[in-house]
Every structure is written in C-alpha cells, then in structure tokens.
Amino acid sequence: MSKNIDVSVNTFEAQQQGRPTGPLVAGYEVIIGFETHAQLSTQSKIFSRASTAFGAEPNTQACAVDLALPGTLPVMNKGAVERAIQFGLAIGAHIAPRSVFARKNYFYPDLPKGYQISQFEIPVVQGGAVEFFLGEEKKSVRLVRAHLEEDAGKSLHEDFIGQSGIDLNRAGTPLLEIVTEPDMRSSVEAVAYAKELHKIVTWIGICDGNMQEGSFRCDANVSVRKPGQPLGTRREIKNLNSFKFMQQAIDYEIRWQIEHIEDGIAIQQATVLFNPDTGETRAMRTKEDAADYRYFPDPDLPPLVISAQWVQDVRGQMAELPRVMAERFVRDYGLSEYDATLLTQSQALARYFEAAAEASGQAKLASNWIMGEVSRRLNAQDLNLNAVPVSAVQLGALIGRIADKTVSNNAAKQVFDALWSGEDSDVDTLIESKGLKQMNDTGALEAIIDEVIAANAKNATEFKAGNEKALNALVGQIMKASKGKANPQQVNDLLRSRLA
Ligand code: ADP
Ligand code: MG
C-alpha cells in the first residue's frame, strides 16, 4: 500500500439529495451492494430427491438428476418454493404469481450439466427491504430480488497433487440468492445488513445460517466515487463466510480502489477473492456480463405458479418476526427499543426472556438478568442458549424472590451461581439452605440497630451533627451484625428515622 488511507477515520458529510449517504473515506463515497446465497433447509435437493445433508462422503449424495445423466428431468421441490415465499413475506416483498427458471450457461468441472438452473428475468421474490439499527440510526436496505437456483458441486484441490477432485454432493442444493440495491455506504453498515439478513433467514427457519459450512455466503460489490459523481466501477468480493472477514475484506477493497484512482489507474470490473491470511483481496477473473451466460428459459421446467391462497397459507403458518416481536416487547413489557432489539436476536433468546418474564411477572428485571448474568456466562463459556444450565422458569422464580424482597440482589447472584453450577435444588430451598433470606422482620432489625447505635455512640452523634459519612459506618456495622441478611435500604431508612 503506497498511501495510508484510514477507512476508520470518516468525515461525515450528509448529501442532501437522494438517500442518505454515509461517511466519506479520504473524500470518496463508498457504495456497497450485496448478493447473498442462503442455502435453503430442505431435506432434499431443489430438483431431485437426493439428500442435502452436509459432510457426507464425496459423491454419495448425487443422483442421476444431479449428475445430469441423459434422460433425467428436474422436478421442483415444493419446500424450496415455500421457503422463498416465507422470505418474501418476512421482508415485505412482492411474491411473483408466475416466475420462470432459466439456464445460466457456463463451463466448469463441478457443473455437470454445463448450465446452472436459476431464475433470471422473472424471479420469485421482487423488491422488499431489510431494516436494522446502526447504532441509533435506523437503516433500510432495499432488495432488488431473491431468486431460486441450484448450487454447483465443489472442486477439491487440497487433497490432491497435480490433479483436482470433484465432489458433486452439493450439486442441486437449493439456494435463495438475495440481491440488494447498492444502498450501503460503509463496511460497518454492510456487516450490519448481513447480520440482520442472517437473523431473518435463521429466525424464519429457511436456512441453518451455518457460515463455516457455506450455508450463508455473501458477495460484496464495492465501488467508490467522489460525491455527486455517477456510480463508480465495482469489484465483487466473492464468498465472504464470516462477519469478521467481511469487514476486513471490504475495508481493504475500499483502500485499494481509492489508491488506484488516486494514482490515475481506472478500476476494472472484476471478481476478487479475500485471503484471510494476508488480509488482501486478489482478482480472480474479470467479470462476465449477463450476455456471457446466454440465459434462456429452461424448457424442462414449466413456469413456477404461486397462487394467492398458497401465499395466504404460508403467511398463516409463519412465526412472529423479530422486528414485530421487538415492538411488542416495547409495548407490552415497557422495555426500551435497545433492550427489545437485543432480546430478539434469536428465537431461543426471545423465548427464554418471555418465559422468565412470565414466571416472575418482572419483565424489566428479567431483561436485565438475561443481558447481564446469563449472557455474560454464556459468552464466557461459549455456550449456546440450548445448553443454558438455568432454565427460564428457575430464573423467573429467582427474580420473583428479588422482587418480593426475600433476597437481595447479591444473595440472588449466589443462588444463581449455585443453579448454574448444577446444584440440584429449587430456588426457595437454595435460599433457605444457604441462609440467604433477607431479614425483613422490622422488630429484629430494630433490636440490632439499637445495639449498634449503643456500641457506636460517637458515629451516631457525628451523624446527628450533619456528617453523612458517619451513617455509612453505622449501616456497615448493622449489615455485619445481621450477617448480610438485612436489606440495606431498609436499614438505611430505619436508622435515619431512629436518629432523626
Ligand atoms: P450482476 O448480476 O452482474 O452481478 P447486478 O447489476 O445484478 O450485477 O448487481 C449485483 C450487485 O452489485 C447488486 O447487489 C448491486 O446492488 C451491486 N452494484 C451494482 N452496481 C454497483 C456499484 N457501482 N457499486 C457497488 N455495488 C453495485
Ligand atoms: Mg451477480
């Protein structure tokens, strides 16, 4: 890198016309559009009955259709179409009543037919938008389309010397390719979009979202321009399969493009790959145009017809969407928008919260505990919510005991620790056996207070003379005498009225 262009130092310059623009990098506006391949979670392939399970022995899950043997014909998988409809509904898109499969022709060893079945002119899902928060700011990235297509096989280079292996297990796996308008203006916004999209597809259950296994792969189209200029030439970074690499790759690409333009070198449209080891992107091939693929409607497949009734039925079966659920949490539980957004990161988390809130009747406390103690431990131990050792009902019971003042917050943490480390007992028994019950009996507490005042007459006199700190000393003594079981707030109140 010749010049040092810092992508993190952004001068924000709002452009008045059109959609809001993002921060400028070294005087350039960054433009990003995404194409994402989400592998649909069907048991069998998009046009055949072969299994889509991941990790099988090479070429054990490719049937005659996937191998493109002569005389075979594709048969549409209804489950794949249903998932496309679900996606369209989740993002507020138009579901085309009639869409068309097309052949995308190219030659590659892992594509036995010599063409990929995709959708071109008329995709099944049209328009829609993905909405998310970037800090405080609400963003909306418009989608152009989402279309159904089949995946290709895989070429394996690593295990062979002087030759390549071909595994056709993945050939024919159903994909939904989701294409955005070039609406994103920074790598941070792009990653936030990708995370939101990932949340949507996993939430509605159409994709398992496993990025390592390639179930959710993003291609980032990146260009830069001086504000007010027409769109610059883009380069497409292929197959980003981690959010961390996504950000690194885009940031590198932005710097690379700006440096070349500054050096007077025009950007060539190209497809590039990101190398996580070097942190650099490298051109793979100059970009083909649509014309190179000689698209034409696939004569083996009739148009895909989706009735209004079918869409209606799918809508009726869909779970509440994360954004709708977050709005409900704000409305019904009085949570902040921020808390509600965090609690709707996954269905598992949202369910856990609702169960704890119901069990305790204390939504705000439940939210605090889940985002505090529970999340902290899950992260520290790299655990998934499915493996959480404290059930939502147990947490709810414990929160109930804080709310009714049976235990202090600190004592509750001890109970929580015990539950977390697997102590096989219910909340009330644990509070009892660990002697953590808060002392709420005013008479007993007053007796202790009187004793402590008598033994620390000097502090009492000083407090009466206006020294607030002297009160703290007395509270400390009383807490000690109660073996930590007194309620500090109650001690404070009683003490003040005693010394008034
Ligand atoms: P193709 O089908 O050849 O890949 P598209 O026109 O469908 O091309 O665009 C693919 C993606 O690139 C879309 O997400 C789109 O928003 C994005 N894109 C198009 N032009 C630009 C540009 N100048 N800069 C950044 N992204 C762009
Ligand atoms: Mg494309």
Coordinates of C-alpha atoms and ligand atoms in Angstrom, one line a residue:
M1 CA 0.0 0.0 0.0
S2 CA 1.6 3.2 -1.1
K3 CA -0.6 5.7 0.7
N4 CA -2.1 5.4 4.1
I5 CA -5.8 5.7 3.7
D6 CA -7.5 5.2 7.0
V7 CA -11.0 3.8 6.5
S8 CA -11.8 4.2 10.1
V9 CA -11.4 8.0 10.1
N10 CA -14.6 9.1 8.4
T11 CA -15.7 12.6 7.8
F12 CA -19.4 12.5 7.8
E13 CA -20.9 14.7 5.1
A14 CA -24.6 14.3 4.6
Q15 CA -25.7 14.7 1.0
Q16 CA -29.0 16.5 0.6
Q17 CA -30.5 14.8 -2.4
G18 CA -31.5 11.2 -2.7
R19 CA -30.9 8.6 0.0
P20 CA -28.7 9.5 3.0
T21 CA -25.1 9.0 2.2
G22 CA -22.6 7.6 4.7
P23 CA -19.2 8.7 5.9
L24 CA -16.6 9.7 3.3
V25 CA -13.3 7.9 3.1
A26 CA -10.5 10.2 2.1
G27 CA -13.1 12.3 0.2
Y28 CA -14.7 9.3 -1.5
E29 CA -18.2 7.9 -1.0
V30 CA -18.3 4.2 -0.6
I31 CA -21.1 2.2 -2.4
I32 CA -21.8 -1.4 -1.5
G33 CA -24.4 -3.9 -2.8
F34 CA -24.7 -7.5 -1.6
E35 CA -25.6 -10.8 -3.2
T36 CA -26.1 -13.5 -0.6
H37 CA -26.6 -17.2 -1.2
A38 CA -28.7 -18.7 1.5
Q39 CA -28.9 -22.5 1.4
L40 CA -32.4 -23.5 2.0
S41 CA -33.0 -26.0 4.7
T42 CA -34.9 -28.7 2.7
Q43 CA -34.1 -32.3 3.3
S44 CA -33.7 -33.0 -0.4
K45 CA -32.4 -31.1 -3.4
I46 CA -34.2 -28.4 -5.4
F47 CA -34.9 -30.6 -8.4
S48 CA -34.1 -34.1 -7.2
R49 CA -34.7 -36.4 -4.2
A50 CA -31.0 -36.7 -3.2
S51 CA -30.2 -35.7 0.4
T52 CA -28.8 -32.2 1.2
A53 CA -27.1 -33.3 4.4
F54 CA -23.7 -31.8 5.0
G55 CA -20.5 -33.7 5.4
A56 CA -21.2 -37.0 3.6
E57 CA -18.5 -39.0 1.8
P58 CA -17.9 -37.3 -1.6
N59 CA -20.3 -38.2 -4.4
T60 CA -22.6 -40.3 -2.2
Q61 CA -25.4 -37.8 -2.4
A62 CA -25.6 -37.0 -6.1
C63 CA -28.3 -38.8 -8.0
A64 CA -28.8 -39.2 -11.8
V65 CA -30.5 -35.8 -12.0
D66 CA -27.7 -34.0 -10.1
L67 CA -25.2 -35.8 -12.3
A68 CA -27.1 -34.6 -15.4
L69 CA -27.3 -38.1 -16.9
P70 CA -29.2 -38.2 -20.2
G71 CA -32.9 -38.6 -20.0
T72 CA -33.3 -37.2 -16.5
L73 CA -35.7 -34.3 -15.8
P74 CA -35.8 -31.8 -12.9
V75 CA -38.8 -31.8 -10.6
M76 CA -39.4 -28.7 -8.5
N77 CA -39.1 -29.2 -4.7
K78 CA -42.2 -27.6 -3.1
G79 CA -40.4 -27.0 0.2
A80 CA -37.9 -24.7 -1.5
V81 CA -40.6 -22.6 -3.1
E82 CA -42.4 -22.4 0.3
R83 CA -39.2 -21.1 1.9
A84 CA -38.8 -18.5 -0.8
I85 CA -42.4 -17.3 -0.1
Q86 CA -41.6 -17.1 3.6
F87 CA -38.6 -15.0 2.9
G88 CA -40.6 -12.7 0.6
L89 CA -43.2 -12.2 3.3
A90 CA -40.6 -11.6 6.0
I91 CA -39.1 -8.7 4.1
G92 CA -42.3 -7.2 2.7
A93 CA -41.6 -8.2 -0.9
H94 CA -43.9 -9.0 -3.8
I95 CA -44.3 -12.7 -4.4
A96 CA -44.4 -13.2 -8.2
P97 CA -47.5 -15.2 -9.1
R98 CA -45.6 -16.6 -12.0
S99 CA -41.8 -16.8 -12.2
V100 CA -39.5 -18.5 -14.7
F101 CA -36.5 -20.8 -14.4
A102 CA -33.6 -20.1 -16.7
R103 CA -30.4 -21.8 -17.7
K104 CA -27.2 -19.9 -16.9
N105 CA -24.6 -21.4 -19.2
Y106 CA -21.0 -21.7 -18.3
F107 CA -18.4 -24.4 -18.3
Y108 CA -16.8 -25.6 -15.1
P109 CA -15.8 -29.1 -13.9
D110 CA -18.2 -29.0 -10.9
L111 CA -21.2 -28.2 -13.1
P112 CA -22.0 -31.5 -14.9
K113 CA -25.0 -30.1 -16.9
G114 CA -22.9 -27.3 -18.4
Y115 CA -25.5 -24.9 -17.1
Q116 CA -27.0 -23.8 -13.7
I117 CA -30.8 -23.7 -13.3
S118 CA -31.5 -20.2 -11.9
Q119 CA -34.1 -17.5 -12.3
F120 CA -33.2 -14.5 -14.5
E121 CA -35.8 -12.2 -15.9
I122 CA -38.7 -13.1 -13.6
P123 CA -37.5 -14.0 -10.1
V124 CA -39.9 -15.4 -7.5
V125 CA -39.3 -12.6 -4.9
Q126 CA -39.3 -9.0 -6.0
G127 CA -38.5 -5.9 -4.0
G128 CA -38.7 -5.6 -0.2
A129 CA -36.3 -4.2 2.3
V130 CA -34.1 -5.2 5.2
E131 CA -34.3 -2.8 8.2
F132 CA -31.9 -2.6 11.1
F133 CA -30.3 -0.3 13.5
L134 CA -26.8 1.1 13.0
G135 CA -26.2 2.5 16.5
E136 CA -29.2 4.8 17.0
E137 CA -29.8 5.2 13.3
K138 CA -32.5 3.2 11.5
K139 CA -31.3 1.9 8.2
S140 CA -33.2 0.3 5.3
V141 CA -31.5 -1.6 2.6
R142 CA -33.8 -2.2 -0.4
L143 CA -33.7 -5.6 -2.1
V144 CA -33.9 -5.9 -5.8
R145 CA -34.9 -9.6 -5.8
A146 CA -34.4 -13.0 -4.4
H147 CA -34.4 -15.9 -6.7
L148 CA -34.3 -19.7 -6.5
E149 CA -31.4 -21.6 -8.0
E150 CA -29.3 -24.7 -7.6
D151 CA -25.8 -24.9 -6.2
A152 CA -22.9 -26.4 -8.1
G153 CA -20.6 -29.1 -6.9
K154 CA -17.3 -28.5 -5.3
S155 CA -13.8 -28.7 -6.7
L156 CA -11.3 -30.1 -4.2
H157 CA -7.7 -29.0 -4.7
E158 CA -6.1 -29.6 -1.3
D159 CA -6.1 -33.4 -1.0
F160 CA -4.6 -34.0 -4.5
I161 CA -1.3 -33.4 -6.0
G162 CA -1.3 -32.5 -9.7
Q163 CA -5.0 -33.0 -10.0
S164 CA -8.3 -31.9 -8.6
G165 CA -11.2 -33.8 -7.1
I166 CA -14.8 -33.1 -7.8
D167 CA -17.5 -33.7 -5.2
L168 CA -21.0 -33.4 -6.6
N169 CA -22.8 -33.8 -3.3
R170 CA -23.6 -30.1 -3.2
A171 CA -24.8 -30.1 -6.8
G172 CA -28.5 -29.3 -6.9
T173 CA -28.7 -28.0 -3.3
P174 CA -31.4 -25.3 -3.1
L175 CA -30.2 -21.7 -2.8
L176 CA -32.0 -18.4 -2.5
E177 CA -29.9 -15.7 -4.0
I178 CA -30.8 -12.4 -2.3
V179 CA -29.7 -9.2 -4.1
T180 CA -29.7 -5.7 -2.7
E181 CA -29.7 -2.3 -4.3
P182 CA -26.3 -0.6 -3.9
D183 CA -27.7 1.1 -0.8
M184 CA -24.9 0.6 1.8
R185 CA -22.3 3.3 2.4
S186 CA -19.7 1.7 4.7
S187 CA -18.3 -1.7 5.7
V188 CA -19.9 -1.3 9.1
E189 CA -23.3 -0.8 7.5
A190 CA -22.7 -3.8 5.2
V191 CA -21.9 -6.1 8.1
A192 CA -24.9 -4.9 10.0
Y193 CA -27.1 -5.6 6.9
A194 CA -25.5 -9.1 6.6
K195 CA -26.1 -9.8 10.3
E196 CA -29.7 -8.7 10.0
L197 CA -30.3 -10.8 6.9
H198 CA -28.7 -13.8 8.7
K199 CA -31.0 -13.2 11.6
I200 CA -34.1 -13.1 9.4
V201 CA -33.4 -16.3 7.5
T202 CA -32.5 -18.3 10.6
W203 CA -35.4 -16.9 12.5
I204 CA -38.0 -17.9 10.0
G205 CA -36.1 -21.2 9.7
I206 CA -35.5 -21.3 5.9
C207 CA -31.7 -21.6 6.3
D208 CA -29.5 -23.0 9.1
G209 CA -27.2 -20.0 8.8
N210 CA -24.0 -22.1 9.3
M211 CA -21.4 -19.9 7.7
Q212 CA -18.5 -22.3 8.1
E213 CA -20.3 -24.9 6.2
G214 CA -21.2 -22.4 3.5
S215 CA -24.9 -22.2 4.2
F216 CA -24.8 -18.4 4.1
R217 CA -22.3 -16.8 1.7
C218 CA -22.1 -13.2 0.9
D219 CA -20.6 -11.5 -2.2
A220 CA -19.9 -7.8 -1.6
N221 CA -19.9 -5.5 -4.6
V222 CA -17.8 -2.4 -3.8
S223 CA -17.1 0.8 -5.6
V224 CA -16.1 4.3 -4.7
R225 CA -16.8 7.7 -6.2
K226 CA -16.5 11.4 -5.4
P227 CA -19.8 12.7 -4.0
G228 CA -22.2 13.8 -6.8
Q229 CA -20.5 11.6 -9.4
P230 CA -22.2 8.7 -11.2
L231 CA -21.6 5.2 -9.7
G232 CA -18.0 4.0 -10.0
T233 CA -16.9 0.7 -11.4
R234 CA -17.4 -2.1 -8.9
R235 CA -15.4 -5.1 -7.9
E236 CA -17.2 -8.1 -6.4
I237 CA -15.6 -9.8 -3.4
K238 CA -16.8 -13.5 -3.5
N239 CA -17.8 -15.9 -0.8
L240 CA -17.4 -14.0 2.4
N241 CA -18.3 -16.5 5.0
S242 CA -17.5 -14.7 8.3
F243 CA -18.6 -11.3 9.5
K244 CA -15.1 -10.5 10.6
F245 CA -13.6 -11.2 7.2
M246 CA -16.4 -9.4 5.6
Q247 CA -15.5 -6.2 7.3
Q248 CA -11.7 -6.7 6.7
A249 CA -12.2 -7.5 3.0
I250 CA -14.4 -4.5 2.3
D251 CA -12.1 -2.1 4.2
Y252 CA -9.1 -3.4 2.2
E253 CA -11.0 -3.2 -1.0
I254 CA -12.1 0.4 -0.4
R255 CA -8.4 1.4 0.3
W256 CA -7.2 -0.5 -2.7
Q257 CA -9.7 1.2 -5.1
I258 CA -9.1 4.7 -3.7
E259 CA -5.3 4.3 -4.0
H260 CA -5.6 3.1 -7.6
I261 CA -7.9 6.0 -8.6
E262 CA -5.6 8.5 -6.8
D263 CA -2.7 7.0 -8.8
G264 CA -4.6 7.6 -12.0
I265 CA -5.4 3.9 -12.6
A266 CA -9.0 3.2 -13.6
I267 CA -10.8 0.4 -11.8
Q268 CA -11.6 -2.6 -13.9
Q269 CA -14.8 -4.6 -13.2
A270 CA -13.6 -7.8 -11.6
T271 CA -14.4 -10.7 -9.3
V272 CA -11.9 -10.9 -6.4
L273 CA -11.2 -13.2 -3.5
F274 CA -10.3 -12.3 0.0
N275 CA -7.3 -14.0 1.6
P276 CA -7.7 -14.0 5.4
D277 CA -4.0 -14.9 5.8
T278 CA -2.8 -11.8 4.1
G279 CA -5.9 -9.6 4.7
E280 CA -5.9 -8.7 1.0
T281 CA -8.2 -9.1 -1.9
R282 CA -7.0 -10.5 -5.3
A283 CA -8.5 -10.5 -8.7
M284 CA -9.8 -14.0 -9.7
R285 CA -11.2 -13.1 -13.1
T286 CA -12.5 -10.2 -15.0
K287 CA -16.2 -10.0 -14.5
E288 CA -18.5 -11.7 -17.0
D289 CA -21.6 -9.9 -18.2
A290 CA -25.1 -11.4 -18.2
A291 CA -24.7 -11.8 -22.0
D292 CA -21.8 -14.2 -21.5
Y293 CA -24.1 -16.6 -19.7
R294 CA -26.5 -16.9 -22.6
Y295 CA -29.5 -17.1 -20.3
F296 CA -32.7 -18.6 -21.7
P297 CA -35.9 -20.1 -20.1
D298 CA -35.3 -23.7 -19.1
P299 CA -37.6 -25.9 -21.4
D300 CA -37.5 -28.7 -18.8
L301 CA -39.3 -26.7 -16.2
P302 CA -42.7 -25.0 -16.5
P303 CA -43.1 -21.5 -15.0
L304 CA -43.4 -21.5 -11.3
V305 CA -47.0 -20.6 -10.4
I306 CA -47.8 -19.4 -6.9
S307 CA -51.5 -18.8 -6.0
A308 CA -52.7 -16.1 -3.7
Q309 CA -54.1 -18.9 -1.5
W310 CA -50.7 -20.5 -1.1
V311 CA -49.1 -17.3 -0.1
Q312 CA -52.0 -16.8 2.4
D313 CA -51.5 -20.3 3.9
V314 CA -47.7 -19.7 4.3
R315 CA -48.4 -16.4 5.9
G316 CA -50.7 -18.0 8.4
Q317 CA -48.1 -20.5 9.5
M318 CA -45.3 -18.1 10.0
A319 CA -43.9 -17.2 13.4
E320 CA -43.9 -13.6 14.6
L321 CA -41.0 -11.8 13.0
P322 CA -38.1 -10.3 15.1
R323 CA -39.0 -6.7 14.5
V324 CA -42.6 -7.2 15.2
M325 CA -41.7 -9.1 18.4
A326 CA -39.4 -6.3 19.5
E327 CA -42.1 -3.8 19.0
R328 CA -44.4 -6.0 21.1
F329 CA -41.8 -6.2 23.9
V330 CA -41.6 -2.4 24.0
R331 CA -45.4 -2.1 24.1
D332 CA -46.3 -4.9 26.4
Y333 CA -43.3 -5.1 28.7
G334 CA -42.2 -1.5 28.7
L335 CA -38.7 -2.4 27.5
S336 CA -36.5 0.1 25.7
E337 CA -36.2 -0.4 22.0
Y338 CA -32.5 -1.2 22.5
D339 CA -33.3 -4.0 25.0
A340 CA -36.1 -5.3 22.9
T341 CA -33.8 -5.5 19.9
L342 CA -31.1 -7.4 21.8
L343 CA -33.6 -9.8 23.2
T344 CA -34.9 -10.6 19.7
Q345 CA -31.5 -11.7 18.4
S346 CA -32.7 -15.2 18.1
Q347 CA -36.0 -17.1 18.8
A348 CA -34.3 -19.1 21.6
L349 CA -33.3 -15.9 23.4
A350 CA -36.7 -14.3 22.9
R351 CA -38.5 -17.4 24.2
Y352 CA -36.2 -17.6 27.2
F353 CA -36.9 -14.0 28.0
E354 CA -40.6 -14.3 27.7
A355 CA -40.7 -17.4 29.9
A356 CA -38.6 -15.7 32.6
A357 CA -40.8 -12.6 32.4
E358 CA -44.0 -14.6 32.7
A359 CA -42.7 -16.7 35.6
S360 CA -41.6 -13.7 37.5
G361 CA -44.0 -11.0 36.4
Q362 CA -40.9 -8.8 36.2
A363 CA -40.1 -8.1 32.6
K364 CA -37.5 -5.4 33.2
L365 CA -35.6 -7.4 35.8
A366 CA -35.8 -10.5 33.6
S367 CA -34.3 -8.5 30.7
N368 CA -31.5 -7.1 32.9
W369 CA -30.6 -10.6 34.2
I370 CA -30.6 -12.2 30.8
M371 CA -28.5 -9.4 29.2
G372 CA -26.3 -9.3 32.3
E373 CA -25.6 -12.5 34.2
V374 CA -27.0 -15.0 31.7
S375 CA -25.3 -13.6 28.6
R376 CA -22.0 -13.0 30.4
R377 CA -21.8 -16.6 31.4
L378 CA -22.9 -18.0 28.1
N379 CA -20.3 -15.9 26.3
A380 CA -17.5 -16.8 28.8
Q381 CA -18.2 -20.5 28.4
D382 CA -19.0 -20.2 24.8
L383 CA -22.4 -21.9 25.4
N384 CA -25.5 -21.8 23.3
L385 CA -28.8 -21.0 24.9
N386 CA -30.0 -24.5 24.3
A387 CA -27.4 -25.6 26.8
V388 CA -28.1 -23.0 29.4
P389 CA -27.9 -24.6 32.9
V390 CA -30.5 -22.3 34.5
S391 CA -34.0 -22.7 33.0
A392 CA -36.2 -19.7 32.3
V393 CA -38.6 -20.9 34.9
Q394 CA -35.8 -21.1 37.6
L395 CA -34.6 -17.7 36.6
G396 CA -38.1 -16.4 36.8
A397 CA -38.6 -17.9 40.3
L398 CA -35.3 -16.3 41.5
I399 CA -36.3 -12.9 40.1
G400 CA -39.7 -13.2 41.8
R401 CA -37.7 -13.6 45.1
I402 CA -35.8 -10.4 44.4
A403 CA -39.0 -8.6 43.6
D404 CA -40.8 -9.7 46.8
K405 CA -37.6 -8.8 48.8
T406 CA -36.9 -12.3 50.0
V407 CA -33.3 -12.0 48.8
S408 CA -31.1 -9.1 48.0
N409 CA -29.6 -8.8 44.5
N410 CA -26.2 -10.0 45.8
A411 CA -27.7 -13.0 47.5
A412 CA -29.7 -13.8 44.3
K413 CA -26.4 -13.9 42.4
Q414 CA -25.2 -16.6 44.9
V415 CA -28.3 -18.6 44.2
F416 CA -27.9 -18.1 40.5
D417 CA -24.3 -19.4 40.7
A418 CA -25.4 -22.5 42.5
L419 CA -28.1 -23.2 39.9
W420 CA -25.6 -22.5 37.1
S421 CA -23.1 -25.0 38.5
G422 CA -25.8 -27.6 38.6
E423 CA -26.9 -27.7 42.2
D424 CA -30.0 -29.8 42.0
S425 CA -32.5 -27.9 44.0
D426 CA -35.2 -25.3 43.6
V427 CA -34.7 -21.6 44.3
D428 CA -36.5 -21.5 47.6
T429 CA -34.7 -24.5 49.0
L430 CA -31.4 -23.0 48.0
I431 CA -32.2 -19.6 49.6
E432 CA -33.1 -21.5 52.8
S433 CA -30.2 -23.9 52.9
K434 CA -27.6 -21.2 52.1
G435 CA -29.2 -18.9 54.8
L436 CA -29.6 -16.1 52.2
K437 CA -33.0 -14.9 53.3
Q438 CA -33.1 -11.2 53.7
M439 CA -34.0 -10.0 57.2
N440 CA -37.3 -8.3 56.7
D441 CA -38.6 -8.5 60.3
T442 CA -38.6 -4.9 61.4
G443 CA -38.6 -5.8 65.1
A444 CA -35.5 -8.0 64.9
L445 CA -33.8 -5.4 62.8
E446 CA -34.6 -2.6 65.2
A447 CA -33.1 -4.6 68.0
I448 CA -29.8 -4.9 66.1
I449 CA -29.9 -1.2 65.2
D450 CA -30.3 -0.2 68.8
E451 CA -27.4 -2.4 69.8
V452 CA -25.1 -0.9 67.1
I453 CA -26.1 2.6 68.0
A454 CA -25.3 2.0 71.6
A455 CA -21.9 0.5 70.8
N456 CA -21.0 3.3 68.3
A457 CA -22.4 6.3 70.1
K458 CA -19.7 8.5 68.5
N459 CA -20.9 7.8 65.0
A460 CA -24.4 8.5 66.0
T461 CA -23.5 11.9 67.4
E462 CA -21.5 12.8 64.4
F463 CA -24.3 11.9 62.1
K464 CA -26.7 14.0 64.1
A465 CA -24.2 16.9 63.8
G466 CA -24.5 16.6 60.0
N467 CA -21.8 14.1 59.0
E468 CA -23.4 11.8 56.4
K469 CA -20.4 9.5 56.3
A470 CA -21.0 8.6 59.9
L471 CA -24.3 7.0 58.8
N472 CA -22.4 4.7 56.4
A473 CA -20.2 3.4 59.1
L474 CA -23.3 2.5 61.2
V475 CA -25.0 0.8 58.2
G476 CA -21.9 -1.2 57.7
Q477 CA -21.9 -2.4 61.3
I478 CA -25.6 -3.3 61.2
M479 CA -25.2 -5.3 58.0
K480 CA -22.3 -7.1 59.6
A481 CA -24.3 -7.8 62.7
S482 CA -27.2 -9.2 60.5
K483 CA -24.6 -11.4 58.7
G484 CA -25.5 -9.6 55.5
K485 CA -29.2 -10.6 55.6
A486 CA -30.6 -7.2 56.4
N487 CA -32.0 -5.2 53.5
P488 CA -29.5 -2.3 53.2
Q489 CA -32.2 0.1 52.0
Q490 CA -34.5 -0.8 55.0
V491 CA -31.5 -0.4 57.4
N492 CA -30.9 3.0 56.0
D493 CA -34.5 4.1 56.4
L494 CA -34.9 2.7 59.9
L495 CA -31.6 4.2 61.0
R496 CA -32.4 7.6 59.7
S497 CA -35.8 7.7 61.5
R498 CA -34.1 6.4 64.7
L499 CA -31.5 9.2 64.6
A500 CA -33.9 11.9 63.4
Ligands
ADP1 P1 -24.6 -8.9 -11.7 O1 -25.9 -9.7 -11.8 O2 -23.8 -8.8 -12.9 O3 -23.8 -9.4 -10.6 P2 -26.2 -6.6 -10.8 O4 -26.4 -5.4 -11.5 O5 -27.3 -7.6 -10.5 O6 -25.0 -7.4 -11.5 O7 -25.6 -6.2 -9.4 C1 -25.1 -7.1 -8.5 C2 -24.9 -6.4 -7.2 O8 -24.0 -5.3 -7.3 C3 -26.2 -5.7 -6.6 O9 -26.2 -6.0 -5.2 C4 -26.0 -4.3 -6.8 O10 -26.6 -3.5 -5.8 C5 -24.5 -4.1 -6.8 N1 -24.0 -3.0 -7.5 C6 -24.3 -2.6 -8.8 N2 -23.6 -1.5 -9.2 C7 -22.8 -1.2 -8.1 C8 -21.8 -0.2 -7.9 N3 -21.4 0.7 -8.9 N4 -21.1 -0.2 -6.8 C9 -21.4 -1.1 -5.8 N5 -22.3 -2.1 -5.9 C10 -23.0 -2.1 -7.1
MG2 MG -24.5 -11.4 -9.6

